[in-house]
CSV table of C-alpha atoms in Angstrom, one decimal:
chain,number,residue,atom,x,y,z
A,1,UNK,CA,-28.0,20.3,8.8
A,2,UNK,CA,-29.2,17.6,6.4
A,3,UNK,CA,-27.0,16.0,4.1
A,4,UNK,CA,-28.4,16.8,0.8
A,5,UNK,CA,-27.4,13.6,-1.0
A,6,UNK,CA,-29.1,11.1,1.2
A,7,UNK,CA,-31.5,13.1,3.0
A,8,UNK,CA,-30.0,11.7,6.5
A,9,UNK,CA,-29.5,14.3,8.9
A,10,UNK,CA,-25.8,14.6,9.3
A,11,UNK,CA,-25.7,13.8,12.9
A,12,UNK,CA,-26.4,10.2,12.2
A,13,UNK,CA,-23.1,10.0,10.4
A,14,UNK,CA,-21.2,11.1,13.6
A,15,UNK,CA,-21.8,7.7,15.5
A,16,UNK,CA,-18.4,5.8,14.6
A,17,UNK,CA,-15.2,5.0,16.5
A,18,UNK,CA,-11.8,4.5,15.2
A,19,UNK,CA,-9.3,1.7,16.2
A,20,UNK,CA,-6.0,0.6,15.4
A,21,UNK,CA,-4.5,-2.9,15.2
A,22,UNK,CA,-1.0,-4.0,14.7
A,23,UNK,CA,0.2,-7.2,12.8
A,24,UNK,CA,3.9,-7.2,13.8
A,25,UNK,CA,5.9,-9.8,12.5
A,26,UNK,CA,9.3,-11.2,13.3
A,27,UNK,CA,11.7,-14.0,12.8
A,28,UNK,CA,12.7,-15.7,15.9
A,29,UNK,CA,13.6,-19.4,16.8
A,30,UNK,CA,13.4,-20.2,13.0
A,31,UNK,CA,9.9,-19.4,12.7
A,32,UNK,CA,8.0,-16.4,11.4
A,33,UNK,CA,6.0,-15.0,14.3
A,34,UNK,CA,3.2,-12.5,15.1
A,35,UNK,CA,2.7,-10.4,18.2
A,36,UNK,CA,-0.5,-11.3,19.9
A,37,UNK,CA,-2.2,-9.8,23.2
A,38,UNK,CA,-4.4,-11.3,25.5
A,39,UNK,CA,-7.5,-9.3,25.9
A,40,UNK,CA,-8.6,-7.9,29.1
A,41,UNK,CA,-12.0,-6.0,28.4
A,42,UNK,CA,-15.5,-7.4,27.3
A,43,UNK,CA,-16.6,-9.0,25.2
A,44,UNK,CA,-13.4,-10.7,24.4
A,45,UNK,CA,-11.9,-10.9,27.8
A,46,UNK,CA,-9.2,-13.7,28.0
A,47,UNK,CA,-9.3,-14.2,24.3
A,48,UNK,CA,-6.2,-13.7,22.0
A,49,UNK,CA,-5.9,-10.9,19.4
A,50,UNK,CA,-3.9,-8.5,17.6
A,51,UNK,CA,-2.6,-5.7,19.8
A,52,UNK,CA,-4.8,-2.6,19.4
A,53,UNK,CA,-7.0,0.1,21.0
A,54,UNK,CA,-9.7,2.8,20.3
A,55,UNK,CA,-8.2,6.0,18.8
A,56,UNK,CA,-8.7,8.9,21.2
A,57,UNK,CA,-10.6,11.8,19.6
A,58,UNK,CA,-7.4,13.9,19.9
A,59,UNK,CA,-5.3,11.6,18.0
A,60,UNK,CA,-4.6,10.7,14.5
A,61,UNK,CA,-4.0,7.1,13.3
A,62,UNK,CA,-0.1,7.1,13.1
A,63,UNK,CA,0.2,9.2,16.4
A,64,UNK,CA,-2.1,6.6,18.1
A,65,UNK,CA,0.0,3.6,16.7
A,66,UNK,CA,3.6,5.0,17.5
A,67,UNK,CA,2.5,5.8,21.0
A,68,UNK,CA,0.6,2.5,21.8
A,69,UNK,CA,3.7,0.5,20.3
A,70,UNK,CA,6.2,2.3,22.6
A,71,UNK,CA,4.1,1.6,25.6
A,72,UNK,CA,3.8,-1.9,24.5
A,73,UNK,CA,7.0,-3.1,23.4
A,74,UNK,CA,9.4,-0.2,24.3
A,75,UNK,CA,9.9,1.0,20.6
A,76,UNK,CA,8.1,2.4,17.5
A,77,UNK,CA,11.1,2.4,15.6
A,78,UNK,CA,10.4,-0.2,13.0
A,79,UNK,CA,9.0,-0.6,9.5
A,80,UNK,CA,5.4,-0.1,9.4
A,81,UNK,CA,2.8,0.5,6.8
A,82,UNK,CA,-0.9,1.3,7.2
A,83,UNK,CA,-3.1,-1.1,5.4
A,84,UNK,CA,-6.6,-0.9,4.0
A,85,UNK,CA,-9.2,-0.1,6.8
A,86,UNK,CA,-11.2,-2.9,7.8
A,87,UNK,CA,-14.8,-1.6,7.8
A,88,UNK,CA,-17.2,-4.3,7.9
A,89,UNK,CA,-20.6,-3.1,9.3
A,90,UNK,CA,-21.0,-5.3,12.0
A,91,UNK,CA,-17.4,-6.2,12.8
A,92,UNK,CA,-17.5,-4.7,16.4
A,93,UNK,CA,-19.9,-5.6,19.1
A,94,UNK,CA,-20.0,-2.2,20.5
A,95,UNK,CA,-20.9,-0.3,17.5
A,96,UNK,CA,-19.6,1.0,14.3
A,97,UNK,CA,-15.7,0.4,14.6
A,98,UNK,CA,-13.5,0.9,11.7
A,99,UNK,CA,-10.2,-0.3,12.4
A,100,UNK,CA,-6.8,0.8,10.6
A,101,UNK,CA,-4.8,-2.2,10.4
A,102,UNK,CA,-1.1,-1.6,10.5
A,103,UNK,CA,1.7,-4.1,9.0
A,104,UNK,CA,4.8,-4.0,10.9
A,105,UNK,CA,8.2,-5.8,10.7
A,106,UNK,CA,10.8,-6.0,13.3
A,107,UNK,CA,14.0,-7.8,14.0
A,108,UNK,CA,14.6,-9.3,17.6
A,109,UNK,CA,17.3,-6.7,18.6
A,110,UNK,CA,14.8,-3.9,18.7
A,111,UNK,CA,12.0,-4.7,21.2
A,112,UNK,CA,12.1,-4.9,24.9
A,113,UNK,CA,12.4,-8.3,26.6
A,114,UNK,CA,11.0,-9.9,28.1
A,115,UNK,CA,7.6,-9.0,26.7
A,116,UNK,CA,4.9,-7.3,29.1
A,117,UNK,CA,2.3,-9.3,30.6
A,118,UNK,CA,-0.4,-10.8,28.2
A,119,UNK,CA,1.9,-10.5,25.1
A,120,UNK,CA,3.3,-13.2,23.3
A,121,UNK,CA,4.9,-14.1,20.0
A,122,UNK,CA,3.0,-16.9,18.1
A,123,UNK,CA,3.7,-18.8,14.9
A,124,UNK,CA,2.3,-16.4,12.3
A,125,UNK,CA,1.0,-19.4,10.0
A,126,UNK,CA,-0.5,-21.6,12.6
A,127,UNK,CA,-2.3,-19.2,14.8
A,128,UNK,CA,-6.3,-18.9,14.3
A,129,UNK,CA,-9.3,-18.2,16.4
A,130,UNK,CA,-8.4,-14.8,17.2
A,131,UNK,CA,-11.2,-12.4,18.3
A,132,UNK,CA,-13.1,-9.8,16.5
A,133,UNK,CA,-12.0,-10.2,12.5
A,134,UNK,CA,-8.3,-10.4,13.6
A,135,UNK,CA,-8.0,-13.9,11.8
A,136,UNK,CA,-9.0,-12.0,8.4
A,137,UNK,CA,-6.4,-9.1,9.4
A,138,UNK,CA,-3.8,-11.4,10.0
A,139,UNK,CA,-4.3,-13.4,6.7
A,140,UNK,CA,-4.5,-9.9,4.7
A,141,UNK,CA,-1.3,-8.9,6.2
A,142,UNK,CA,0.6,-12.4,5.5
A,143,UNK,CA,-0.5,-11.9,1.8
A,144,UNK,CA,0.9,-8.3,1.7
A,145,UNK,CA,4.1,-9.3,3.5
A,146,UNK,CA,4.6,-12.2,0.6
A,147,UNK,CA,4.1,-9.7,-1.9
A,148,UNK,CA,6.5,-7.6,-0.4
A,149,UNK,CA,9.1,-10.2,-0.4
A,150,UNK,CA,8.8,-10.5,-4.3
A,151,UNK,CA,9.5,-7.1,-5.0
A,152,UNK,CA,11.2,-5.2,-1.9
A,153,UNK,CA,13.9,-5.8,0.4
A,154,UNK,CA,11.5,-6.2,3.2
A,155,UNK,CA,13.1,-9.4,4.1
A,156,UNK,CA,16.0,-7.3,6.0
A,157,UNK,CA,13.5,-5.7,8.1
A,158,UNK,CA,13.1,-8.8,10.2
A,159,UNK,CA,16.5,-10.0,10.2
A,160,UNK,CA,19.3,-8.4,12.7
A,161,UNK,CA,21.9,-6.2,11.1
A,162,UNK,CA,24.4,-9.2,10.5
A,163,UNK,CA,22.7,-12.2,9.1
A,164,UNK,CA,23.2,-15.5,7.4
A,165,UNK,CA,22.0,-16.4,4.0
A,166,UNK,CA,20.3,-19.5,5.0
A,167,UNK,CA,18.0,-17.6,7.4
A,168,UNK,CA,17.1,-15.4,4.5
A,169,UNK,CA,16.3,-18.4,2.4
A,170,UNK,CA,14.2,-19.8,5.4
A,171,UNK,CA,12.2,-16.6,5.6
A,172,UNK,CA,11.2,-17.1,1.9
A,173,UNK,CA,10.5,-20.7,2.4
A,174,UNK,CA,8.1,-20.1,5.2
A,175,UNK,CA,6.5,-17.3,3.5
A,176,UNK,CA,6.0,-19.1,0.4
A,177,UNK,CA,5.4,-22.6,1.8
A,178,UNK,CA,8.1,-24.1,-0.3
A,179,UNK,CA,11.6,-25.4,-0.3
A,180,UNK,CA,13.6,-23.0,-2.5
A,181,UNK,CA,16.8,-24.5,-4.0
A,182,UNK,CA,19.5,-23.6,-2.1
A,183,UNK,CA,22.4,-23.1,-4.6
A,184,UNK,CA,20.3,-21.1,-7.0
A,185,UNK,CA,18.9,-18.9,-4.0
A,186,UNK,CA,22.5,-18.1,-2.6
A,187,UNK,CA,23.6,-17.2,-6.4
A,188,UNK,CA,20.5,-14.9,-6.8
A,189,UNK,CA,21.0,-13.1,-3.6
A,190,UNK,CA,24.8,-12.7,-3.7
A,191,UNK,CA,24.2,-11.0,-7.1
A,192,UNK,CA,22.4,-8.1,-5.3
A,193,UNK,CA,24.0,-4.9,-5.4
A,194,UNK,CA,22.7,-4.4,-1.8
A,195,UNK,CA,24.1,-6.9,0.2
A,196,UNK,CA,27.7,-7.3,1.3
A,197,UNK,CA,29.8,-9.9,3.5
A,198,UNK,CA,30.8,-8.2,6.7
A,199,UNK,CA,33.8,-10.3,6.8
A,200,UNK,CA,32.6,-12.0,9.8
A,201,UNK,CA,31.9,-15.6,10.5
A,202,UNK,CA,29.3,-17.1,12.6
A,203,UNK,CA,30.4,-19.5,15.2
A,204,UNK,CA,27.9,-21.8,16.2
A,205,UNK,CA,28.4,-24.7,18.9
A,206,UNK,CA,28.4,-28.1,17.7
A,207,UNK,CA,28.2,-27.1,13.9
A,208,UNK,CA,29.9,-29.0,11.6
A,209,UNK,CA,31.3,-28.0,8.1
A,210,UNK,CA,32.3,-24.6,7.1
A,211,UNK,CA,30.7,-22.0,9.4
A,212,UNK,CA,28.6,-19.5,7.5
A,213,UNK,CA,29.3,-15.7,6.7
A,214,UNK,CA,27.8,-12.9,8.1
A,215,UNK,CA,26.1,-10.5,5.5
A,216,UNK,CA,24.6,-7.0,5.7
A,217,UNK,CA,22.0,-5.1,3.7
A,218,UNK,CA,23.3,-1.6,2.2
A,219,UNK,CA,20.1,0.2,3.5
A,220,UNK,CA,21.8,3.9,2.7
A,221,UNK,CA,22.5,2.7,-0.8
A,222,UNK,CA,19.0,1.1,-1.1
A,223,UNK,CA,17.2,4.4,0.0
A,224,UNK,CA,19.6,6.5,-2.0
A,225,UNK,CA,20.4,5.8,-5.8
A,226,UNK,CA,18.6,2.5,-5.9
A,227,UNK,CA,15.1,3.4,-4.9
A,228,UNK,CA,14.5,6.1,-7.3
A,229,UNK,CA,15.8,4.1,-10.3
A,230,UNK,CA,13.2,3.2,-12.7
A,231,UNK,CA,13.3,-0.7,-13.2
A,232,UNK,CA,11.5,-2.1,-15.9
A,233,UNK,CA,11.2,-5.3,-14.4
A,234,UNK,CA,7.8,-5.9,-16.0
B,1,UNK,CA,-18.9,1.3,30.1
B,2,UNK,CA,-15.4,2.9,31.0
B,3,UNK,CA,-12.6,2.2,28.8
B,4,UNK,CA,-10.1,0.8,31.3
B,5,UNK,CA,-7.0,2.1,29.7
B,6,UNK,CA,-8.0,5.8,29.4
B,7,UNK,CA,-10.6,6.0,32.2
B,8,UNK,CA,-12.9,8.0,29.2
B,9,UNK,CA,-16.4,6.7,28.7
B,10,UNK,CA,-16.8,4.6,25.8
B,11,UNK,CA,-19.4,6.8,24.2
B,12,UNK,CA,-17.0,9.5,23.8
B,13,UNK,CA,-15.1,7.3,21.2
B,14,UNK,CA,-18.4,7.0,19.3
B,15,UNK,CA,-18.6,10.5,17.7
B,16,UNK,CA,-16.6,9.9,14.5
B,17,UNK,CA,-17.6,10.0,11.1
B,18,UNK,CA,-16.0,8.5,8.0
B,19,UNK,CA,-15.6,9.7,4.5
B,20,UNK,CA,-14.1,8.4,1.4
B,21,UNK,CA,-12.2,10.6,-1.4
B,22,UNK,CA,-11.0,9.3,-4.7
B,23,UNK,CA,-7.9,10.5,-6.6
B,24,UNK,CA,-8.7,9.4,-10.0
B,25,UNK,CA,-6.0,9.8,-12.4
B,26,UNK,CA,-5.8,9.7,-16.2
B,27,UNK,CA,-3.8,10.4,-19.3
B,28,UNK,CA,-5.7,12.6,-21.8
B,29,UNK,CA,-4.6,15.2,-24.2
B,30,UNK,CA,-0.8,14.5,-23.5
B,31,UNK,CA,-1.1,15.2,-19.8
B,32,UNK,CA,-1.9,13.4,-16.5
B,33,UNK,CA,-5.1,14.5,-15.1
B,34,UNK,CA,-7.1,14.3,-12.1
B,35,UNK,CA,-10.9,14.1,-11.7
B,36,UNK,CA,-12.1,17.0,-9.4
B,37,UNK,CA,-15.6,18.0,-8.3
B,38,UNK,CA,-17.2,21.3,-7.4
B,39,UNK,CA,-18.7,21.0,-4.2
B,40,UNK,CA,-22.3,21.8,-3.5
B,41,UNK,CA,-22.3,21.5,0.4
B,42,UNK,CA,-21.4,24.0,2.9
B,43,UNK,CA,-18.8,25.2,4.0
B,44,UNK,CA,-17.1,24.7,0.8
B,45,UNK,CA,-19.9,25.6,-1.7
B,46,UNK,CA,-18.5,26.1,-5.0
B,47,UNK,CA,-14.9,25.0,-4.3
B,48,UNK,CA,-13.1,22.5,-6.2
B,49,UNK,CA,-11.9,19.2,-4.3
B,50,UNK,CA,-11.7,15.3,-4.8
B,51,UNK,CA,-15.0,13.7,-5.3
B,52,UNK,CA,-16.0,12.0,-2.0
B,53,UNK,CA,-18.7,11.8,0.5
B,54,UNK,CA,-19.4,10.6,4.0
B,55,UNK,CA,-19.9,7.0,4.5
B,56,UNK,CA,-23.4,5.7,5.3
B,57,UNK,CA,-23.6,3.6,8.5
B,58,UNK,CA,-24.5,0.6,6.5
B,59,UNK,CA,-21.7,0.6,4.0
B,60,UNK,CA,-18.1,-0.7,4.1
B,61,UNK,CA,-15.3,1.7,2.7
B,62,UNK,CA,-15.0,-0.4,-0.7
B,63,UNK,CA,-19.0,-0.6,-1.2
B,64,UNK,CA,-19.0,3.0,-0.6
B,65,UNK,CA,-16.4,3.8,-3.0
B,66,UNK,CA,-17.7,1.6,-5.7
B,67,UNK,CA,-21.4,2.6,-5.7
B,68,UNK,CA,-20.1,6.3,-5.5
B,69,UNK,CA,-18.0,5.8,-8.7
B,70,UNK,CA,-20.6,4.0,-10.6
B,71,UNK,CA,-22.9,7.1,-10.0
B,72,UNK,CA,-20.3,9.4,-10.7
B,73,UNK,CA,-18.6,8.3,-13.7
B,74,UNK,CA,-20.6,5.1,-14.9
B,75,UNK,CA,-18.0,2.5,-13.5
B,76,UNK,CA,-16.1,1.4,-10.9
B,77,UNK,CA,-14.0,-1.4,-13.0
B,78,UNK,CA,-10.7,0.3,-12.8
B,79,UNK,CA,-7.3,0.0,-11.0
B,80,UNK,CA,-7.8,1.4,-7.3
B,81,UNK,CA,-6.1,0.9,-4.1
B,82,UNK,CA,-7.1,2.3,-0.6
B,83,UNK,CA,-4.4,4.4,0.7
B,84,UNK,CA,-3.7,5.6,4.3
B,85,UNK,CA,-6.3,7.2,6.2
B,86,UNK,CA,-6.3,11.2,6.5
B,87,UNK,CA,-7.0,11.5,10.2
B,88,UNK,CA,-5.9,15.0,11.2
B,89,UNK,CA,-7.7,15.7,14.3
B,90,UNK,CA,-9.1,18.8,12.9
B,91,UNK,CA,-9.2,18.4,9.4
B,92,UNK,CA,-13.1,18.6,8.9
B,93,UNK,CA,-15.1,21.5,10.0
B,94,UNK,CA,-18.2,19.5,11.0
B,95,UNK,CA,-16.7,17.5,13.5
B,96,UNK,CA,-14.1,14.3,13.7
B,97,UNK,CA,-13.9,12.9,10.2
B,98,UNK,CA,-11.4,10.4,9.1
B,99,UNK,CA,-11.1,10.3,5.3
B,100,UNK,CA,-10.3,6.9,3.4
B,101,UNK,CA,-8.3,8.1,0.3
B,102,UNK,CA,-8.5,5.9,-2.7
B,103,UNK,CA,-5.8,5.8,-5.5
B,104,UNK,CA,-7.5,5.2,-8.9
B,105,UNK,CA,-6.1,4.8,-12.5
B,106,UNK,CA,-8.3,4.9,-15.3
B,107,UNK,CA,-8.0,5.0,-19.1
B,108,UNK,CA,-10.3,7.1,-21.3
B,109,UNK,CA,-12.1,4.4,-23.0
B,110,UNK,CA,-13.6,3.5,-19.7
B,111,UNK,CA,-15.7,6.2,-18.2
B,112,UNK,CA,-18.7,7.9,-19.3
B,113,UNK,CA,-18.3,11.1,-21.3
B,114,UNK,CA,-19.3,13.7,-21.4
B,115,UNK,CA,-18.7,14.0,-17.6
B,116,UNK,CA,-21.7,14.9,-15.4
B,117,UNK,CA,-22.2,18.4,-14.2
B,118,UNK,CA,-19.6,19.8,-11.8
B,119,UNK,CA,-16.9,17.1,-12.6
B,120,UNK,CA,-13.9,17.9,-14.6
B,121,UNK,CA,-10.3,16.6,-15.3
B,122,UNK,CA,-7.5,19.1,-14.3
B,123,UNK,CA,-3.6,18.8,-14.7
B,124,UNK,CA,-2.6,16.6,-11.6
B,125,UNK,CA,0.4,18.6,-11.1
B,126,UNK,CA,-0.7,22.1,-11.6
B,127,UNK,CA,-3.9,22.1,-9.6
B,128,UNK,CA,-3.9,23.4,-6.1
B,129,UNK,CA,-6.2,25.3,-3.5
B,130,UNK,CA,-8.5,22.4,-3.1
B,131,UNK,CA,-10.8,22.4,-0.2
B,132,UNK,CA,-10.5,20.7,3.1
B,133,UNK,CA,-6.9,18.8,3.1
B,134,UNK,CA,-7.3,17.6,-0.6
B,135,UNK,CA,-4.0,19.2,-1.7
B,136,UNK,CA,-2.4,17.1,0.6
B,137,UNK,CA,-4.2,13.7,-0.4
B,138,UNK,CA,-3.5,14.5,-4.0
B,139,UNK,CA,0.3,15.1,-3.3
B,140,UNK,CA,0.3,11.9,-1.3
B,141,UNK,CA,-1.3,10.1,-4.2
B,142,UNK,CA,1.0,11.5,-6.8
B,143,UNK,CA,3.9,10.4,-4.7
B,144,UNK,CA,2.5,6.9,-4.5
B,145,UNK,CA,1.7,6.8,-8.3
B,146,UNK,CA,5.4,7.9,-9.0
B,147,UNK,CA,6.6,4.8,-6.7
B,148,UNK,CA,4.1,2.4,-8.5
B,149,UNK,CA,5.7,3.5,-11.8
B,150,UNK,CA,9.3,2.5,-10.6
B,151,UNK,CA,8.6,-1.2,-9.9
B,152,UNK,CA,4.9,-2.2,-11.1
B,153,UNK,CA,3.3,-2.1,-14.6
B,154,UNK,CA,1.0,0.6,-13.5
B,155,UNK,CA,1.5,2.7,-16.3
B,156,UNK,CA,-0.8,0.2,-18.5
B,157,UNK,CA,-3.6,1.2,-16.2
B,158,UNK,CA,-4.1,4.7,-17.5
B,159,UNK,CA,-3.2,3.6,-21.2
B,160,UNK,CA,-5.7,2.4,-23.6
B,161,UNK,CA,-5.6,-1.3,-24.8
B,162,UNK,CA,-3.4,-0.5,-27.7
B,163,UNK,CA,-0.8,2.3,-27.2
B,164,UNK,CA,2.3,3.6,-28.6
B,165,UNK,CA,5.7,3.8,-26.8
B,166,UNK,CA,6.1,7.7,-27.0
B,167,UNK,CA,2.9,7.8,-24.7
B,168,UNK,CA,4.3,5.6,-22.1
B,169,UNK,CA,7.6,7.5,-21.9
B,170,UNK,CA,5.4,10.8,-21.9
B,171,UNK,CA,3.8,9.6,-18.7
B,172,UNK,CA,7.3,8.7,-17.2
B,173,UNK,CA,8.6,12.2,-18.2
B,174,UNK,CA,5.5,14.0,-16.6
B,175,UNK,CA,5.5,11.7,-13.4
B,176,UNK,CA,9.2,12.3,-12.7
B,177,UNK,CA,9.4,15.6,-14.2
B,178,UNK,CA,12.3,14.8,-16.4
B,179,UNK,CA,13.1,14.0,-20.1
B,180,UNK,CA,14.2,10.5,-20.3
B,181,UNK,CA,16.5,9.5,-23.2
B,182,UNK,CA,14.1,8.3,-26.0
B,183,UNK,CA,16.3,5.4,-27.5
B,184,UNK,CA,17.3,4.1,-24.1
B,185,UNK,CA,13.6,4.3,-22.9
B,186,UNK,CA,12.5,2.2,-25.9
B,187,UNK,CA,15.1,-0.4,-25.6
B,188,UNK,CA,14.4,-0.8,-22.0
B,189,UNK,CA,10.6,-1.2,-22.5
B,190,UNK,CA,10.8,-3.5,-25.7
B,191,UNK,CA,12.8,-5.8,-23.7
B,192,UNK,CA,9.9,-6.5,-21.4
B,193,UNK,CA,8.3,-10.0,-21.5
B,194,UNK,CA,5.1,-8.3,-20.9
B,195,UNK,CA,4.6,-5.9,-23.9
B,196,UNK,CA,4.1,-7.0,-27.6
B,197,UNK,CA,3.4,-5.3,-30.7
B,198,UNK,CA,-0.1,-5.7,-32.1
B,199,UNK,CA,1.1,-5.5,-35.7
B,200,UNK,CA,-1.1,-2.3,-36.2
B,201,UNK,CA,0.3,1.0,-37.0
B,202,UNK,CA,-1.2,4.4,-35.7
B,203,UNK,CA,-2.2,6.7,-38.6
B,204,UNK,CA,-2.0,10.3,-37.6
B,205,UNK,CA,-3.2,13.3,-39.6
B,206,UNK,CA,-0.3,15.4,-40.9
B,207,UNK,CA,2.2,13.0,-39.2
B,208,UNK,CA,5.6,13.1,-40.8
B,209,UNK,CA,8.1,10.2,-40.8
B,210,UNK,CA,7.5,6.5,-40.0
B,211,UNK,CA,4.1,6.2,-38.3
B,212,UNK,CA,4.3,4.7,-34.6
B,213,UNK,CA,3.3,1.0,-34.0
B,214,UNK,CA,0.6,0.0,-31.3
B,215,UNK,CA,1.9,-2.2,-28.6
B,216,UNK,CA,-0.2,-4.0,-26.0
B,217,UNK,CA,0.3,-5.0,-22.2
B,218,UNK,CA,-0.1,-8.7,-21.7
B,219,UNK,CA,-2.1,-8.6,-18.3
B,220,UNK,CA,-2.8,-12.4,-18.3
B,221,UNK,CA,0.8,-13.1,-18.3
B,222,UNK,CA,1.5,-10.6,-15.6
B,223,UNK,CA,-1.3,-11.9,-13.3
B,224,UNK,CA,0.0,-15.4,-13.9
B,225,UNK,CA,3.6,-16.6,-13.9
B,226,UNK,CA,4.9,-13.0,-13.6
B,227,UNK,CA,3.3,-11.8,-10.6
B,228,UNK,CA,4.1,-14.7,-8.2
B,229,UNK,CA,7.8,-15.2,-9.3
B,230,UNK,CA,10.3,-14.0,-7.0
B,231,UNK,CA,12.6,-11.3,-8.3
B,232,UNK,CA,15.6,-10.2,-6.3
B,233,UNK,CA,15.8,-6.8,-7.8
B,234,UNK,CA,17.3,-5.4,-4.8
């Protein structure tokens, strides 16, 4: 069969492969970190990159990603979105491979520890020199992450169920490479209808001063009435 | 070469093709409409579907889409986002084809009229029975469109530069299948920092009562200070 538009035989179109790549972000040790994997296949053996794999002919992209993450870290139950495809013609040395990049947010209570061999969490804003076009994919996800923080309660996806306000602020400071004014930030965030104090207090060893309060995010309320309300923010 | 994870020869992965499909939405004749195309290739000759094509081995997805839209309607200068890929294993009769669906918003001042042969604008909420999985892609875009309307000023992408408030309300009513309270809606939207009256009035033939005022969207302001401001809406 000839494609009538291009006069290229249709077979020529059927020479591509598909891959998935995950940019999984978390907040540990006071830093925003990304999950990286040491590659064990040529041509990038021994190099660091985003966790990913070729998609089997019998998988769709979400199935491929869900199974892959369960194998990798023991869960696929976390916030994830498929991003724009990365489709530069020469991005892969083995041939035409279009990658479906995913953007994932997880908190440290959710994944298996210790991590499997070859996996590690690295500072998301300091890492570079990743294999393939993974520096570019990471950069694109960090931009999306920042954009999400401006309008959506995505920050709570990388925090545990009970969190303290200074950790929320810390994440914004890191993502925007700034130092927000602490009293104003606390005032803004406390006004939210979707956050409530749990009544508990965080006891830290050697902490001087008033111990911080724990807060929680009211996900049910957000997913219920809030999410479907029209907000003329603009 | 054998893929070490799966023991499937790597060649077997390189049998896929890529396509692009555009869901272009506009507001004409008081309705939200989607651009459809009559297919002229087997196995769907004569059927209606979303405009789309297979991606050439030498194109990336965005290039493919931009060139395609310029050929189709004379412009690629409109709001568009790549959505999640549609990757059901058996979605295409010719083999494994993953489609990159795009979500586009355009206003009627922008595209070429009359439309080329085979193209037509149909009511986005009434059309069904499209070829391939295009009903599903359309449904998914309409969900995304609605979600966008809740938080972002996307409504102005399908309105002309100068618009009247009742058209803004009409778009929300259609997208949410509701009838918003008019005085409240006007109050809400007039409070926005990003909309201003142009000082002009819309003169309509046979219109009884006070003629409506034209408004404009301040895109520069939105893209400038507004877009990068942190909004604790939640």
